[in-house]
XYZ file of C-alpha atoms in Angstrom:
375
model
C -56.661 -5.739 240.079
C -55.912 -2.959 242.573
C -52.335 -1.636 242.415
C -50.901 0.700 245.027
C -50.099 4.229 243.723
C -46.414 3.669 244.456
C -46.394 0.654 242.143
C -48.204 2.648 239.457
C -45.370 5.183 239.613
C -42.813 2.411 239.231
C -44.589 1.108 236.124
C -44.833 4.623 234.675
C -41.099 5.229 235.123
C -39.962 1.814 233.851
C -39.699 2.994 230.232
C -37.346 5.784 231.279
C -35.356 3.246 233.279
C -34.786 1.086 230.172
C -33.548 4.042 228.102
C -30.193 3.866 229.897
C -28.108 1.040 228.296
C -26.285 0.309 231.551
C -29.592 -0.576 233.139
C -30.433 -3.355 230.686
C -28.376 -5.800 232.727
C -30.416 -5.281 235.886
C -33.775 -4.894 234.118
C -34.769 -8.556 234.709
C -34.183 -8.107 238.442
C -36.292 -4.945 238.377
C -39.122 -6.808 236.650
C -38.945 -9.653 239.155
C -39.190 -7.189 242.063
C -42.103 -5.373 240.450
C -43.900 -8.664 239.803
C -43.407 -9.657 243.433
C -44.859 -6.367 244.676
C -47.933 -6.771 242.517
C -48.348 -10.359 243.694
C -48.264 -9.124 247.302
C -51.100 -6.742 246.507
C -53.017 -9.530 244.795
C -52.471 -11.794 247.763
C -53.999 -9.243 250.110
C -56.942 -8.648 247.814
C -57.672 -12.238 246.868
C -56.812 -14.134 250.032
C -60.473 -14.699 250.854
C -59.838 -13.890 254.519
C -60.357 -10.133 254.418
C -62.160 -7.972 255.093
C -63.770 -9.284 258.259
C -65.854 -7.667 261.002
C -66.393 -9.164 264.470
C -68.539 -7.666 267.241
C -69.782 -8.589 270.668
C -73.488 -9.459 270.803
C -76.019 -9.715 267.952
C -75.585 -6.071 266.977
C -76.393 -6.892 263.366
C -76.895 -3.385 262.021
C -73.621 -2.231 263.526
C -71.731 -5.070 261.857
C -73.501 -4.378 258.562
C -72.497 -0.726 258.737
C -68.861 -1.625 259.392
C -68.916 -4.246 256.637
C -70.362 -1.850 254.092
C -67.598 0.615 254.907
C -64.699 -1.819 254.829
C -66.042 -3.527 251.707
C -65.874 -0.110 249.994
C -62.177 0.088 250.865
C -62.509 2.157 254.048
C -59.583 1.428 256.329
C -60.094 -0.607 259.488
C -60.146 2.417 261.800
C -62.846 4.226 259.845
C -64.904 1.043 259.455
C -64.875 0.545 263.230
C -66.105 4.111 263.662
C -68.927 3.492 261.181
C -69.985 0.310 262.964
C -69.866 1.640 266.510
C -71.578 4.875 265.435
C -74.474 2.847 264.044
C -74.835 1.104 267.395
C -74.764 4.423 269.243
C -77.469 5.830 266.977
C -79.612 2.716 267.456
C -78.949 2.742 271.211
C -78.159 -0.959 271.084
C -79.697 -2.783 274.070
C -80.135 0.609 275.742
C -76.534 0.318 276.908
C -74.682 1.845 273.948
C -74.982 5.518 273.082
C -77.247 8.051 274.804
C -80.487 7.374 276.635
C -79.530 4.441 278.846
C -77.782 3.278 282.026
C -78.416 6.180 284.407
C -75.928 6.635 287.207
C -76.870 7.307 290.849
C -77.754 10.875 289.884
C -79.880 9.811 286.923
C -77.338 10.983 284.324
C -76.110 9.026 281.311
C -72.440 9.325 280.361
C -70.359 7.747 277.593
C -67.157 5.670 277.537
C -65.494 4.818 274.203
C -62.182 3.690 272.739
C -60.565 3.417 269.305
C -57.283 1.587 268.657
C -55.240 1.347 265.466
C -53.428 -1.991 265.383
C -51.008 -0.762 262.715
C -49.661 2.196 264.692
C -50.764 1.174 268.212
C -52.361 4.617 268.592
C -55.314 4.838 270.975
C -57.954 7.497 271.477
C -60.472 7.229 274.294
C -63.050 9.203 276.251
C -64.440 8.290 279.646
C -67.367 9.492 281.737
C -68.073 11.948 278.923
C -71.109 14.177 279.419
C -73.292 16.061 276.920
C -71.866 14.456 273.748
C -73.606 11.433 272.262
C -70.958 10.400 269.696
C -68.540 8.410 271.832
C -66.565 6.613 269.139
C -66.178 9.770 267.040
C -64.934 11.631 270.097
C -62.398 8.842 270.665
C -61.216 9.216 267.066
C -60.758 12.964 267.605
C -58.573 12.256 270.637
C -56.482 9.900 268.487
C -56.230 12.252 265.518
C -55.830 15.631 267.169
C -54.061 15.121 270.483
C -50.900 13.467 271.751
C -52.926 11.986 274.619
C -54.625 8.612 274.907
C -57.704 9.484 276.996
C -59.780 12.506 277.942
C -62.400 12.317 280.697
C -65.499 13.963 282.071
C -66.810 17.362 281.126
C -63.437 18.415 279.706
C -63.677 15.553 277.211
C -67.064 16.958 276.208
C -65.650 20.460 275.730
C -62.850 19.074 273.562
C -65.226 17.000 271.414
C -67.588 19.934 270.859
C -64.692 22.256 270.052
C -63.582 19.780 267.381
C -66.983 19.814 265.707
C -69.177 17.175 267.319
C -72.769 18.157 268.194
C -73.421 19.301 271.742
C -74.068 20.009 274.488
C -76.866 17.430 274.441
C -78.924 15.897 277.235
C -77.926 12.228 277.129
C -80.849 11.083 279.292
C -84.088 9.709 277.865
C -87.581 9.115 279.191
C -86.672 5.427 279.521
C -83.500 6.086 281.495
C -85.260 8.560 283.791
C -88.142 6.135 284.407
C -85.613 3.436 285.298
C -83.842 5.804 287.684
C -87.130 6.870 289.324
C -88.117 3.253 289.983
C -84.680 2.601 291.457
C -85.035 5.578 293.787
C -88.442 4.293 294.874
C -86.775 0.955 295.680
C -84.537 2.712 298.230
C -81.697 2.934 295.686
C -81.116 -0.808 295.759
C -79.087 -2.519 294.491
C -76.129 -0.165 294.338
C -72.357 -0.293 294.025
C -71.564 0.943 297.529
C -69.811 -1.259 300.074
C -68.694 -0.946 303.667
C -70.783 2.183 304.166
C -73.729 3.307 306.261
C -76.386 5.480 304.570
C -77.922 8.426 306.373
C -81.110 7.315 304.642
C -81.743 4.602 302.047
C -80.247 6.674 299.209
C -77.440 8.336 301.087
C -75.393 10.301 301.697
C -73.081 7.490 302.804
C -70.441 7.275 305.476
C -67.764 4.612 306.069
C -68.657 1.891 308.526
C -66.880 1.780 311.832
C -67.451 -1.942 311.984
C -67.184 -3.944 308.733
C -69.208 -6.759 310.203
C -72.175 -4.530 311.006
C -75.065 -3.453 308.793
C -73.798 -5.199 305.662
C -75.369 -3.915 302.426
C -77.312 -6.043 299.954
C -74.459 -6.344 297.485
C -71.442 -5.781 299.692
C -68.449 -7.104 297.783
C -66.079 -8.119 300.565
C -66.481 -9.055 304.204
C -64.042 -8.548 307.056
C -61.990 -11.652 306.225
C -61.589 -10.677 302.575
C -63.693 -13.251 300.746
C -65.429 -12.119 297.577
C -69.212 -12.188 297.517
C -71.566 -12.351 294.557
C -72.080 -9.348 292.268
C -74.885 -10.947 290.283
C -77.523 -8.661 291.791
C -75.629 -5.734 290.236
C -74.314 -7.049 286.944
C -76.338 -8.971 284.398
C -77.003 -9.169 280.676
C -79.384 -6.203 280.774
C -77.810 -3.963 283.423
C -74.882 -2.955 281.233
C -73.317 -3.817 277.912
C -70.582 -2.849 275.502
C -70.164 -3.034 271.772
C -66.597 -4.115 271.189
C -65.821 -4.390 267.482
C -62.782 -5.569 265.542
C -62.204 -5.008 261.822
C -59.514 -6.350 259.516
C -59.569 -4.357 256.294
C -58.682 -5.406 252.748
C -55.039 -4.537 253.308
C -54.891 -6.741 256.406
C -54.754 -3.881 258.909
C -56.544 -4.314 262.236
C -58.496 -1.878 264.392
C -60.837 -2.160 267.365
C -63.373 0.096 269.012
C -65.764 0.141 271.946
C -68.719 2.215 273.072
C -70.904 1.966 276.156
C -72.910 4.058 278.588
C -71.644 1.885 281.434
C -73.181 0.065 284.345
C -76.700 0.989 285.417
C -76.829 2.952 288.713
C -73.044 3.273 288.849
C -71.547 5.803 291.236
C -71.169 9.092 289.386
C -67.696 9.360 287.881
C -67.204 5.620 287.509
C -65.206 4.489 284.469
C -65.449 0.872 283.373
C -63.326 -1.270 281.096
C -64.752 0.133 277.845
C -62.168 2.906 277.292
C -59.206 0.958 278.712
C -56.823 -0.374 276.055
C -56.169 -4.055 276.679
C -59.305 -4.529 278.734
C -62.430 -4.203 276.556
C -60.424 -4.223 273.311
C -56.925 -4.592 271.912
C -55.436 -4.885 268.428
C -52.056 -5.597 266.893
C -51.572 -5.811 263.129
C -49.091 -8.640 263.476
C -51.336 -10.829 265.629
C -55.063 -10.043 265.594
C -57.601 -8.517 267.931
C -59.887 -9.063 270.897
C -63.119 -7.550 272.196
C -64.682 -7.998 275.636
C -67.926 -7.344 277.462
C -69.155 -7.996 280.969
C -68.471 -6.859 284.509
C -65.967 -4.183 283.603
C -64.958 -3.342 287.164
C -63.677 -6.903 287.545
C -62.445 -7.521 284.005
C -60.300 -4.394 283.791
C -58.170 -5.713 286.640
C -56.999 -8.546 284.362
C -56.649 -6.813 280.962
C -58.230 -9.839 279.258
C -57.929 -8.553 275.689
C -54.255 -7.795 276.062
C -53.884 -11.299 277.469
C -55.735 -12.823 274.514
C -53.625 -11.029 271.912
C -50.375 -11.873 273.690
C -51.425 -15.531 273.960
C -52.140 -15.592 270.222
C -48.746 -13.968 269.637
C -47.198 -16.943 271.444
C -49.005 -19.353 269.116
C -52.299 -20.073 270.878
C -55.357 -20.533 268.698
C -58.111 -17.944 269.339
C -60.395 -20.374 271.163
C -57.736 -21.440 273.644
C -56.522 -17.868 274.099
C -60.078 -16.672 274.835
C -60.769 -19.482 277.298
C -57.463 -18.923 279.057
C -58.145 -15.212 279.583
C -61.623 -15.857 280.980
C -60.433 -18.658 283.254
C -57.840 -16.357 284.829
C -60.652 -14.064 285.975
C -63.009 -16.863 287.029
C -60.422 -18.373 289.343
C -60.400 -15.182 291.413
C -64.034 -14.129 290.910
C -66.157 -17.266 290.397
C -69.414 -15.279 290.175
C -68.327 -12.706 287.621
C -70.113 -12.388 284.268
C -68.098 -11.671 281.169
C -66.945 -12.754 277.740
C -64.263 -12.176 275.129
C -64.129 -12.726 271.382
C -60.782 -13.274 269.664
C -59.721 -13.139 266.017
C -56.278 -13.838 264.629
C -54.617 -12.596 261.447
C -55.788 -15.683 259.576
C -59.409 -14.703 260.198
C -59.991 -17.506 262.721
C -62.351 -16.340 265.470
C -63.696 -17.773 268.723
C -65.371 -16.675 271.935
C -65.338 -17.643 275.589
C -67.585 -16.635 278.464
C -68.355 -17.148 282.141
C -71.599 -16.689 284.052
C -73.861 -16.187 281.027
C -74.438 -17.338 277.467
C -72.563 -15.081 275.066
C -73.210 -14.272 271.423
C -70.980 -12.505 268.933
C -71.468 -11.454 265.321
C -69.260 -11.930 262.265
C -69.281 -10.827 258.632
C -66.639 -12.200 256.282
C -66.246 -12.655 252.508
C -67.741 -16.153 252.537
C -70.993 -14.960 254.182
C -74.032 -13.415 252.513
C -74.934 -11.562 255.714
C -73.944 -11.280 259.355
C -73.777 -14.566 261.234
C -74.296 -14.848 264.990
C -72.278 -17.377 266.991
C -73.391 -18.623 270.415
C -70.891 -19.517 273.141
C -71.941 -21.438 276.249
C -70.279 -20.884 279.635
C-alpha cells in the first residue's frame, strides 16, 4: 500500500506522542484520524477508476506512452507531456508535430497547450517557428513564466533559451510537395474571403463590391449568410491531438498539439492553444478535448462548455452533444468533435460533419481501445 510521506511522518512520531500521559486520552481520536487518512490513500489507489488516458483519434502510441508514464506514478501533467510528445515525434496524421500542414508561405508552425486541472495553470505556444517540441514548450511557459501564452518567433526564442532543441526547419519533403501542388493549383482552396487577387496566388486586396468575383470558399456573402467550409476543412487537412489524463491521485491534466490548418494564412492561430476551446480540465469535475474546424470552434469554447455542463450534473455524453449542437446551430456545415470524461472515469464523444474516433486506456483494459462516434 502506498502511503503519502506526510502520513509516514505521522506514524513515525506517534510513539513520541504517546510518551506524554496527557495525550493518552486523545490517542484513540488520533488513531481514528490516521486510519481515515490511510483509507483515503487506499481509496485513490484501489478505486479501479484511475489512472485513465483519453485522446482524440486513434493515436494509439501516444496513449500508450501517456499510460506507461501515469502507470509508473507520473503525475497527470507529465503524463500528458509524454503522450503528446510521442505524437509529435511520430508526426501523427501529418498534422501533429513538424513536417506537416504548410501555410500559404510553405512553412510549418506549431500550436500547443498544457493545462493543470489541480492548479488551473496553463502554458501555451502559438504559431511557434523553428522548435518541434510544442507540448514541452508549453510546459516551459507554465513552469517558468507568469504568462499563459507565448507566440511566434519570440516563443521559439524562449523555448530554445530554456533548453529545447532549435532552431530547426519544421518543413519536410512531404509538406513542401503538398505546398508546391497547391501553388500549381492557383493556390486554391484558401482561407481568404472578400478579396481580389492581383494574380491567382495574390497579393490580395479588399473587394469594392462584395457581390462581385466571389472566391471558391468565400465564407459570407453580402447578406451575411454562412457558406460551406468543407472545401477547406476535412479529416485530412488538419488535426489535433487533445489528450486528457487522470493520474493515480485523481488529478486531471490536458494537453494539445497541432501544426494547424493546411494552407492557413501565415500567422493564423487555431483553437489548439486556447484554454477552453481545444481542451479544458478541472480537478473537481473532469476534462474535455476537441478537434475540428478550430476557427469556428474557438468562438464557442466547447471544452469549457462541456466541463461546466458536467459541473452542473450533466453526464459526459449529454454534455458533449450539447456543446457540439450549440456550434452546429450556427454553422451547420462545420466539422468537429469533442470527447468528455468526468471524475468518475465515464467518457463519451460527440461530433458533427464527420465520423469521430477517440482512444482510451484504463485499468480494466489490456491495451488502448478505440471508440467510434457517429454524427
